[in-house]
GROMACS .gro file of C-alpha atoms in nm:
model
  358
    1MET     CA    1  -6.684   1.386  -5.693
    2LYS     CA    2  -7.016   1.204  -5.699
    3GLU     CA    3  -7.356   1.412  -5.721
    4ARG     CA    4  -7.506   1.524  -5.391
    5ARG     CA    5  -7.766   1.270  -5.255
    6LYS     CA    6  -8.106   1.383  -5.290
    7THR     CA    7  -8.265   1.435  -4.944
    8ARG     CA    8  -8.572   1.570  -4.808
    9ARG     CA    9  -8.560   1.929  -4.701
   10ILE     CA   10  -8.624   2.077  -4.344
   11ARG     CA   11  -8.535   2.404  -4.193
   12VAL     CA   12  -8.352   2.490  -3.877
   13GLY     CA   13  -8.435   2.835  -3.805
   14GLY     CA   14  -8.354   3.007  -4.130
   15VAL     CA   15  -8.096   2.784  -4.273
   16PRO     CA   16  -8.262   2.490  -4.495
   17VAL     CA   17  -8.089   2.178  -4.453
   18GLY     CA   18  -8.096   1.862  -4.710
   19GLY     CA   19  -8.327   1.885  -5.043
   20GLY     CA   20  -7.994   2.069  -5.241
   21ALA     CA   21  -7.905   2.327  -4.981
   22PRO     CA   22  -7.587   2.416  -4.942
   23VAL     CA   23  -7.368   2.222  -4.657
   24SER     CA   24  -7.403   2.424  -4.374
   25VAL     CA   25  -7.132   2.465  -4.103
   26GLN     CA   26  -7.223   2.397  -3.728
   27SER     CA   27  -7.055   2.412  -3.392
   28MET     CA   28  -7.145   2.347  -3.039
   29THR     CA   29  -7.068   2.612  -2.745
   30ASN     CA   30  -6.849   2.489  -2.466
   31THR     CA   31  -6.959   2.757  -2.220
   32ASP     CA   32  -7.174   2.692  -1.954
   33THR     CA   33  -7.541   2.688  -2.106
   34ARG     CA   34  -7.680   2.845  -1.757
   35ASP     CA   35  -7.456   3.128  -1.817
   36VAL     CA   36  -7.639   3.339  -2.068
   37ARG     CA   37  -7.410   3.631  -2.123
   38ALA     CA   38  -7.079   3.385  -2.184
   39THR     CA   39  -7.295   3.133  -2.427
   40VAL     CA   40  -7.466   3.448  -2.625
   41ALA     CA   41  -7.116   3.599  -2.666
   42GLN     CA   42  -6.979   3.277  -2.779
   43ILE     CA   43  -7.245   3.182  -3.026
   44ARG     CA   44  -7.175   3.561  -3.158
   45SER     CA   45  -6.811   3.462  -3.198
   46LEU     CA   46  -6.892   3.139  -3.405
   47ALA     CA   47  -7.119   3.358  -3.630
   48ARG     CA   48  -6.846   3.621  -3.733
   49GLU     CA   49  -6.646   3.298  -3.835
   50GLY     CA   50  -6.899   3.167  -4.059
   51CYS     CA   51  -7.105   2.906  -3.819
   52GLU     CA   52  -7.427   2.920  -3.981
   53ILE     CA   53  -7.626   2.712  -3.663
   54ALA     CA   54  -7.490   2.669  -3.299
   55ARG     CA   55  -7.600   2.394  -3.091
   56VAL     CA   56  -7.566   2.444  -2.672
   57ALA     CA   57  -7.585   2.174  -2.440
   58VAL     CA   58  -7.874   2.164  -2.181
   59PRO     CA   59  -7.764   1.946  -1.912
   60ASP     CA   60  -8.035   2.033  -1.632
   61ALA     CA   61  -8.352   2.282  -1.547
   62ARG     CA   62  -8.152   2.558  -1.504
   63ALA     CA   63  -7.964   2.536  -1.820
   64ALA     CA   64  -8.354   2.489  -1.988
   65ALA     CA   65  -8.433   2.827  -1.824
   66ALA     CA   66  -8.169   3.014  -1.964
   67PHE     CA   67  -8.216   2.874  -2.342
   68GLY     CA   68  -8.521   3.112  -2.409
   69LYS     CA   69  -8.296   3.396  -2.333
   70ILE     CA   70  -7.963   3.288  -2.492
   71ARG     CA   71  -8.200   3.179  -2.812
   72ALA     CA   72  -8.316   3.551  -2.802
   73GLY     CA   73  -7.987   3.703  -2.801
   74SER     CA   74  -7.834   3.481  -3.070
   75PRO     CA   75  -7.811   3.580  -3.448
   76ILE     CA   76  -7.811   3.217  -3.593
   77PRO     CA   77  -8.031   2.940  -3.506
   78VAL     CA   78  -7.989   2.755  -3.195
   79ILE     CA   79  -8.017   2.361  -3.116
   80ALA     CA   80  -8.102   2.236  -2.804
   81ASP     CA   81  -7.894   1.915  -2.719
   82VAL     CA   82  -8.051   1.717  -2.460
   83HIS     CA   83  -7.950   1.380  -2.310
   84PHE     CA   84  -8.138   1.196  -2.009
   85ASP     CA   85  -8.398   1.395  -1.947
   86HIS     CA   86  -8.675   1.429  -2.232
   87ARG     CA   87  -8.834   1.699  -2.033
   88LEU     CA   88  -8.567   1.918  -2.085
   89ALA     CA   89  -8.615   1.881  -2.457
   90ILE     CA   90  -8.976   1.942  -2.429
   91ALA     CA   91  -8.875   2.296  -2.213
   92CYS     CA   92  -8.654   2.404  -2.466
   93ALA     CA   93  -8.872   2.326  -2.792
   94ASP     CA   94  -9.124   2.540  -2.558
   95ALA     CA   95  -8.872   2.854  -2.514
   96GLY     CA   96  -8.780   2.873  -2.911
   97ALA     CA   97  -8.532   2.593  -3.000
   98ASP     CA   98  -8.486   2.590  -3.359
   99CYS     CA   99  -8.438   2.234  -3.386
  100LEU     CA  100  -8.392   1.959  -3.085
  101ARG     CA  101  -8.090   1.685  -3.075
  102ILE     CA  102  -8.172   1.387  -2.856
  103ASN     CA  103  -7.957   1.029  -2.845
  104PRO     CA  104  -8.211   0.708  -2.899
  105GLY     CA  105  -7.927   0.544  -2.656
  106ASN     CA  106  -8.050   0.758  -2.379
  107VAL     CA  107  -8.359   0.966  -2.442
  108GLY     CA  108  -8.561   0.661  -2.213
  109GLY     CA  109  -8.763   0.477  -2.466
  110GLU     CA  110  -9.071   0.490  -2.690
  111LYS     CA  111  -9.288   0.707  -2.436
  112ASN     CA  112  -9.043   0.977  -2.393
  113THR     CA  113  -8.970   0.988  -2.756
  114ILE     CA  114  -9.299   1.054  -2.863
  115GLU     CA  115  -9.393   1.330  -2.593
  116VAL     CA  116  -9.047   1.496  -2.750
  117LEU     CA  117  -9.165   1.440  -3.072
  118ARG     CA  118  -9.538   1.617  -3.010
  119ALA     CA  119  -9.359   1.944  -2.849
  120ALA     CA  120  -9.133   1.955  -3.152
  121ARG     CA  121  -9.442   1.931  -3.375
  122SER     CA  122  -9.648   2.133  -3.168
  123ASN     CA  123  -9.373   2.448  -3.206
  124ARG     CA  124  -9.291   2.319  -3.545
  125ILE     CA  125  -8.939   2.253  -3.523
  126PRO     CA  126  -8.703   1.950  -3.655
  127VAL     CA  127  -8.540   1.711  -3.430
  128ARG     CA  128  -8.227   1.537  -3.476
  129ILE     CA  129  -8.189   1.189  -3.438
  130GLY     CA  130  -7.834   1.154  -3.289
  131VAL     CA  131  -7.707   0.797  -3.298
  132ASN     CA  132  -7.360   0.762  -3.121
  133ALA     CA  133  -7.123   0.477  -3.090
  134GLY     CA  134  -7.038   0.555  -2.728
  135SER     CA  135  -7.419   0.474  -2.651
  136VAL     CA  136  -7.582   0.242  -2.844
  137GLU     CA  137  -7.842   0.037  -2.719
  138LYS     CA  138  -7.723  -0.305  -2.517
  139ASP     CA  139  -7.919  -0.539  -2.691
  140LEU     CA  140  -7.794  -0.385  -3.031
  141LEU     CA  141  -7.396  -0.404  -2.889
  142ALA     CA  142  -7.470  -0.765  -2.804
  143LYS     CA  143  -7.675  -0.850  -3.152
  144TYR     CA  144  -7.391  -0.690  -3.377
  145GLY     CA  145  -7.067  -0.749  -3.171
  146GLY     CA  146  -7.026  -0.386  -3.083
  147PRO     CA  147  -7.080  -0.020  -3.207
  148THR     CA  148  -7.046  -0.156  -3.585
  149PRO     CA  149  -7.197   0.035  -3.857
  150LYS     CA  150  -7.462  -0.197  -3.891
  151ALA     CA  151  -7.564  -0.155  -3.501
  152LEU     CA  152  -7.550   0.225  -3.534
  153LEU     CA  153  -7.812   0.166  -3.833
  154ALA     CA  154  -8.017  -0.038  -3.633
  155SER     CA  155  -8.060   0.227  -3.343
  156ALA     CA  156  -8.137   0.507  -3.619
  157ALA     CA  157  -8.390   0.237  -3.783
  158ARG     CA  158  -8.527   0.173  -3.459
  159TYR     CA  159  -8.603   0.534  -3.357
  160LEU     CA  160  -8.708   0.599  -3.712
  161THR     CA  161  -8.990   0.373  -3.669
  162ILE     CA  162  -9.070   0.561  -3.359
  163CYS     CA  163  -9.091   0.864  -3.558
  164GLU     CA  164  -9.303   0.671  -3.824
  165LYS     CA  165  -9.556   0.563  -3.519
  166ALA     CA  166  -9.582   0.960  -3.446
  167ARG     CA  167  -9.639   1.070  -3.817
  168PHE     CA  168  -9.297   1.257  -3.750
  169THR     CA  169  -9.099   1.319  -4.047
  170ALA     CA  170  -8.939   1.653  -3.997
  171LEU     CA  171  -8.611   1.464  -3.916
  172LYS     CA  172  -8.232   1.466  -3.985
  173PHE     CA  173  -8.004   1.194  -3.881
  174SER     CA  174  -7.621   1.130  -3.762
  175LEU     CA  175  -7.471   0.839  -3.710
  176LYS     CA  176  -7.123   0.919  -3.526
  177ALA     CA  177  -6.833   0.727  -3.438
  178SER     CA  178  -6.462   0.826  -3.267
  179ASP     CA  179  -6.373   0.551  -3.573
  180VAL     CA  180  -6.319   0.703  -3.898
  181VAL     CA  181  -6.390   0.371  -4.105
  182THR     CA  182  -6.677   0.313  -3.849
  183THR     CA  183  -6.840   0.646  -3.919
  184ILE     CA  184  -6.796   0.628  -4.288
  185GLU     CA  185  -6.949   0.288  -4.348
  186ALA     CA  186  -7.262   0.387  -4.099
  187TYR     CA  187  -7.346   0.687  -4.315
  188ARG     CA  188  -7.318   0.503  -4.609
  189LEU     CA  189  -7.569   0.240  -4.519
  190PHE     CA  190  -7.828   0.471  -4.380
  191SER     CA  191  -7.796   0.693  -4.727
  192ARG     CA  192  -7.872   0.375  -4.942
  193ARG     CA  193  -8.160   0.311  -4.765
  194TYR     CA  194  -8.333   0.650  -4.640
  195ASP     CA  195  -8.377   0.996  -4.766
  196PHE     CA  196  -8.348   1.172  -4.441
  197PRO     CA  197  -8.099   1.466  -4.410
  198LEU     CA  198  -7.771   1.354  -4.293
  199HIS     CA  199  -7.573   1.581  -4.012
  200ILE     CA  200  -7.220   1.454  -4.094
  201GLY     CA  201  -6.936   1.442  -3.832
  202VAL     CA  202  -6.660   1.225  -3.666
  203THR     CA  203  -6.723   1.250  -3.285
  204GLU     CA  204  -6.478   1.274  -3.034
  205ALA     CA  205  -6.224   1.309  -3.302
  206GLY     CA  206  -5.984   1.483  -3.084
  207THR     CA  207  -5.717   1.756  -3.004
  208ILE     CA  208  -5.722   2.025  -3.294
  209PHE     CA  209  -5.414   1.840  -3.485
  210SER     CA  210  -5.545   1.510  -3.464
  211GLY     CA  211  -5.909   1.587  -3.471
  212THR     CA  212  -5.866   1.813  -3.751
  213ILE     CA  213  -5.720   1.490  -3.960
  214LYS     CA  214  -5.964   1.256  -3.866
  215SER     CA  215  -6.239   1.484  -3.934
  216SER     CA  216  -6.109   1.586  -4.260
  217VAL     CA  217  -6.078   1.235  -4.378
  218GLY     CA  218  -6.399   1.123  -4.245
  219ILE     CA  219  -6.634   1.458  -4.380
  220GLY     CA  220  -6.449   1.439  -4.668
  221VAL     CA  221  -6.478   1.099  -4.798
  222LEU     CA  222  -6.841   1.131  -4.722
  223LEU     CA  223  -6.862   1.517  -4.883
  224ALA     CA  224  -6.682   1.347  -5.201
  225GLU     CA  225  -6.909   1.081  -5.233
  226GLY     CA  226  -7.243   1.328  -5.234
  227ILE     CA  227  -7.331   1.234  -4.855
  228GLY     CA  228  -7.416   1.489  -4.618
  229ASP     CA  229  -7.638   1.820  -4.571
  230THR     CA  230  -7.454   1.979  -4.248
  231LEU     CA  231  -7.162   1.912  -4.062
  232ARG     CA  232  -6.976   1.966  -3.733
  233VAL     CA  233  -6.607   1.923  -3.729
  234SER     CA  234  -6.557   1.789  -3.326
  235LEU     CA  235  -6.239   1.932  -3.178
  236THR     CA  236  -6.092   1.944  -2.830
  237GLY     CA  237  -6.041   2.313  -2.858
  238PRO     CA  238  -6.201   2.648  -2.918
  239PRO     CA  239  -6.560   2.591  -3.104
  240GLU     CA  240  -6.420   2.873  -3.362
  241GLU     CA  241  -6.159   2.651  -3.491
  242GLU     CA  242  -6.443   2.383  -3.556
  243VAL     CA  243  -6.583   2.643  -3.791
  244ARG     CA  244  -6.276   2.750  -3.955
  245VAL     CA  245  -6.205   2.361  -4.020
  246GLY     CA  246  -6.538   2.282  -4.150
  247TRP     CA  247  -6.533   2.551  -4.422
  248GLN     CA  248  -6.162   2.474  -4.536
  249ILE     CA  249  -6.322   2.108  -4.581
  250LEU     CA  250  -6.617   2.305  -4.811
  251LYS     CA  251  -6.388   2.490  -4.979
  252SER     CA  252  -6.114   2.231  -5.027
  253LEU     CA  253  -6.412   2.034  -5.218
  254GLY     CA  254  -6.566   2.309  -5.422
  255LEU     CA  255  -6.875   2.291  -5.243
  256ARG     CA  256  -6.893   2.650  -5.050
  257HIS     CA  257  -6.680   2.982  -5.071
  258ARG     CA  258  -6.638   3.171  -4.786
  259GLY     CA  259  -6.306   3.391  -4.738
  260PRO     CA  260  -5.998   3.356  -4.894
  261GLU     CA  261  -5.836   3.035  -5.036
  262PHE     CA  262  -5.485   3.044  -4.899
  263ILE     CA  263  -5.216   2.890  -5.112
  264SER     CA  264  -4.820   2.826  -5.004
  265CYS     CA  265  -4.538   2.629  -5.080
  266PRO     CA  266  -4.376   2.358  -4.887
  267THR     CA  267  -4.053   2.470  -4.744
  268CYS     CA  268  -3.732   2.363  -4.932
  269GLY     CA  269  -3.397   2.456  -4.940
  270ARG     CA  270  -3.464   2.682  -5.276
  271MET     CA  271  -3.647   2.956  -5.031
  272SER     CA  272  -3.470   3.288  -5.012
  273ILE     CA  273  -3.733   3.457  -4.806
  274ASP     CA  274  -3.908   3.332  -4.449
  275ILE     CA  275  -4.237   3.149  -4.613
  276VAL     CA  276  -4.340   3.032  -4.278
  277LYS     CA  277  -4.352   3.401  -4.104
  278ILE     CA  278  -4.510   3.544  -4.401
  279ALA     CA  279  -4.766   3.260  -4.508
  280THR     CA  280  -4.874   3.253  -4.130
  281GLU     CA  281  -4.881   3.647  -4.128
  282VAL     CA  282  -5.098   3.702  -4.418
  283GLU     CA  283  -5.364   3.407  -4.327
  284ARG     CA  284  -5.387   3.558  -4.001
  285ARG     CA  285  -5.461   3.899  -4.065
  286LEU     CA  286  -5.705   3.790  -4.367
  287SER     CA  287  -5.849   3.504  -4.158
  288GLN     CA  288  -6.193   3.660  -4.119
  289LEU     CA  289  -6.215   3.853  -4.445
  290PRO     CA  290  -6.582   3.682  -4.582
  291VAL     CA  291  -6.519   3.754  -4.973
  292PRO     CA  292  -6.392   3.462  -5.115
  293LEU     CA  293  -6.028   3.535  -5.272
  294LYS     CA  294  -5.714   3.324  -5.403
  295VAL     CA  295  -5.413   3.416  -5.218
  296ALA     CA  296  -5.079   3.260  -5.294
  297VAL     CA  297  -4.783   3.317  -5.075
  298MET     CA  298  -4.497   3.146  -5.260
  299GLY     CA  299  -4.121   3.114  -5.188
  300CYS     CA  300  -3.889   3.059  -5.490
  301ALA     CA  301  -3.939   3.076  -5.870
  302VAL     CA  302  -4.001   2.695  -5.949
  303ASN     CA  303  -4.344   2.703  -5.875
  304GLY     CA  304  -4.415   3.032  -5.733
  305PRO     CA  305  -4.469   3.276  -6.039
  306GLY     CA  306  -4.729   3.014  -6.185
  307GLU     CA  307  -4.925   3.008  -5.851
  308ALA     CA  308  -4.879   3.351  -5.792
  309ARG     CA  309  -4.991   3.446  -6.145
  310GLU     CA  310  -5.319   3.240  -6.119
  311ALA     CA  311  -5.443   3.398  -5.783
  312ASP     CA  312  -5.599   3.726  -5.724
  313VAL     CA  313  -5.278   3.831  -5.541
  314GLY     CA  314  -4.990   3.657  -5.493
  315VAL     CA  315  -4.604   3.670  -5.443
  316ALA     CA  316  -4.317   3.493  -5.582
  317GLY     CA  317  -4.036   3.503  -5.358
  318GLY     CA  318  -3.665   3.581  -5.419
  319LYS     CA  319  -3.369   3.651  -5.260
  320GLY     CA  320  -3.429   3.870  -4.998
  321GLU     CA  321  -3.759   4.021  -5.162
  322GLY     CA  322  -4.083   3.905  -5.376
  323LEU     CA  323  -4.294   3.973  -5.675
  324ILE     CA  324  -4.635   4.096  -5.621
  325PHE     CA  325  -4.910   3.947  -5.878
  326VAL     CA  326  -5.258   4.097  -5.899
  327LYS     CA  327  -5.492   3.925  -6.147
  328GLY     CA  328  -5.188   3.752  -6.329
  329LYS     CA  329  -4.989   4.022  -6.393
  330ILE     CA  330  -4.649   4.150  -6.207
  331VAL     CA  331  -4.782   4.479  -6.030
  332LYS     CA  332  -4.434   4.552  -5.804
  333LYS     CA  333  -4.132   4.414  -5.657
  334VAL     CA  334  -4.151   4.421  -5.238
  335LYS     CA  335  -3.859   4.371  -4.977
  336GLU     CA  336  -3.911   4.097  -4.790
  337SER     CA  337  -4.005   4.293  -4.459
  338GLY     CA  338  -4.315   4.431  -4.656
  339ILE     CA  339  -4.453   4.128  -4.845
  340ALA     CA  340  -4.708   4.036  -4.600
  341ALA     CA  341  -4.806   4.405  -4.556
  342GLU     CA  342  -4.863   4.481  -4.937
  343VAL     CA  343  -5.002   4.121  -4.996
  344VAL     CA  344  -5.276   4.193  -4.678
  345ARG     CA  345  -5.352   4.547  -4.840
  346ILE     CA  346  -5.405   4.444  -5.187
  347ALA     CA  347  -5.647   4.163  -5.080
  348GLU     CA  348  -5.856   4.399  -4.873
  349ALA     CA  349  -5.867   4.630  -5.143
  350LEU     CA  350  -5.970   4.381  -5.380
  351ALA     CA  351  -6.254   4.223  -5.130
  352ALA     CA  352  -6.392   4.593  -5.095
  353GLU     CA  353  -6.390   4.614  -5.506
  354LYS     CA  354  -6.577   4.309  -5.492
  355ARG     CA  355  -6.830   4.417  -5.221
  356ARG     CA  356  -6.889   4.736  -5.423
  357GLY     CA  357  -6.953   4.522  -5.732
  358GLU     CA  358  -7.261   4.287  -5.582
   0.00000   0.00000   0.00000
């Protein structure tokens, strides 16, 4: 994996972005922003899953009026996501937003952009320039033959010029498309030319199944190339799932560690226990454990003992039973019906021990 690209650093509330800071995990609420109670409740739910920055849509004046109360009730920084009406972005900046997200394709040109930047500067907050393939300016679509990577880069460069005129540098950029290859190439082009921090993701990626795959490939490739300072996995589903997938991507590349790393074997004819049921239950019951642990649930004697031995806690299945390993040593033999509960019990005990030692 390549060394991480050197970028400038900004701060979104208390979360550093860029400049070598850990890649942060974001999500976006899907509640009606005008409903303060529901939106704050969802942000709190996201935070429990490990979300570090939340974003909320601000479609109208009522939502903008609610924003200040939402920010006051949020345990994590909140970004105001504004389209079409730059006045809403200004209102949210004044109401305590930790960052603004505007789309260069629909914010209304240079004059409106500069007004948003002035509001951000007076409130000492950064701005994300969010280029999206679905709203690239018409002249750039005509010039480049569609929302190509070069068109996305040109859109970002156009609005960076406006920011430079306004002498505003507290910026991060995104260049997203629903097409994975287009997204990857757009970010590559930008990162070769500029050193601003990047918010990475594949936009409108799809359902939990297809969207997780597309996002994992797109985000994973970029991170492996050292590109990306903060991420959002875009899924048609509960935003908590976006956070879980985001953390799994970071953990799989060794970039961040939060909660258990689960290992389980693929199913085959050698299994003598219901590995699918056991692994699913163990993962579900430990899913919100914040302490990093390696947990292995293996179904037979081929790779089972080796993988279980390398984990903090693991099980190697046999005929209707399993050998439980802790830190490389066999500690007991358990009947199939009790395997999941025993693995969970030991994992929770190890996590408590780790917390005491910190």
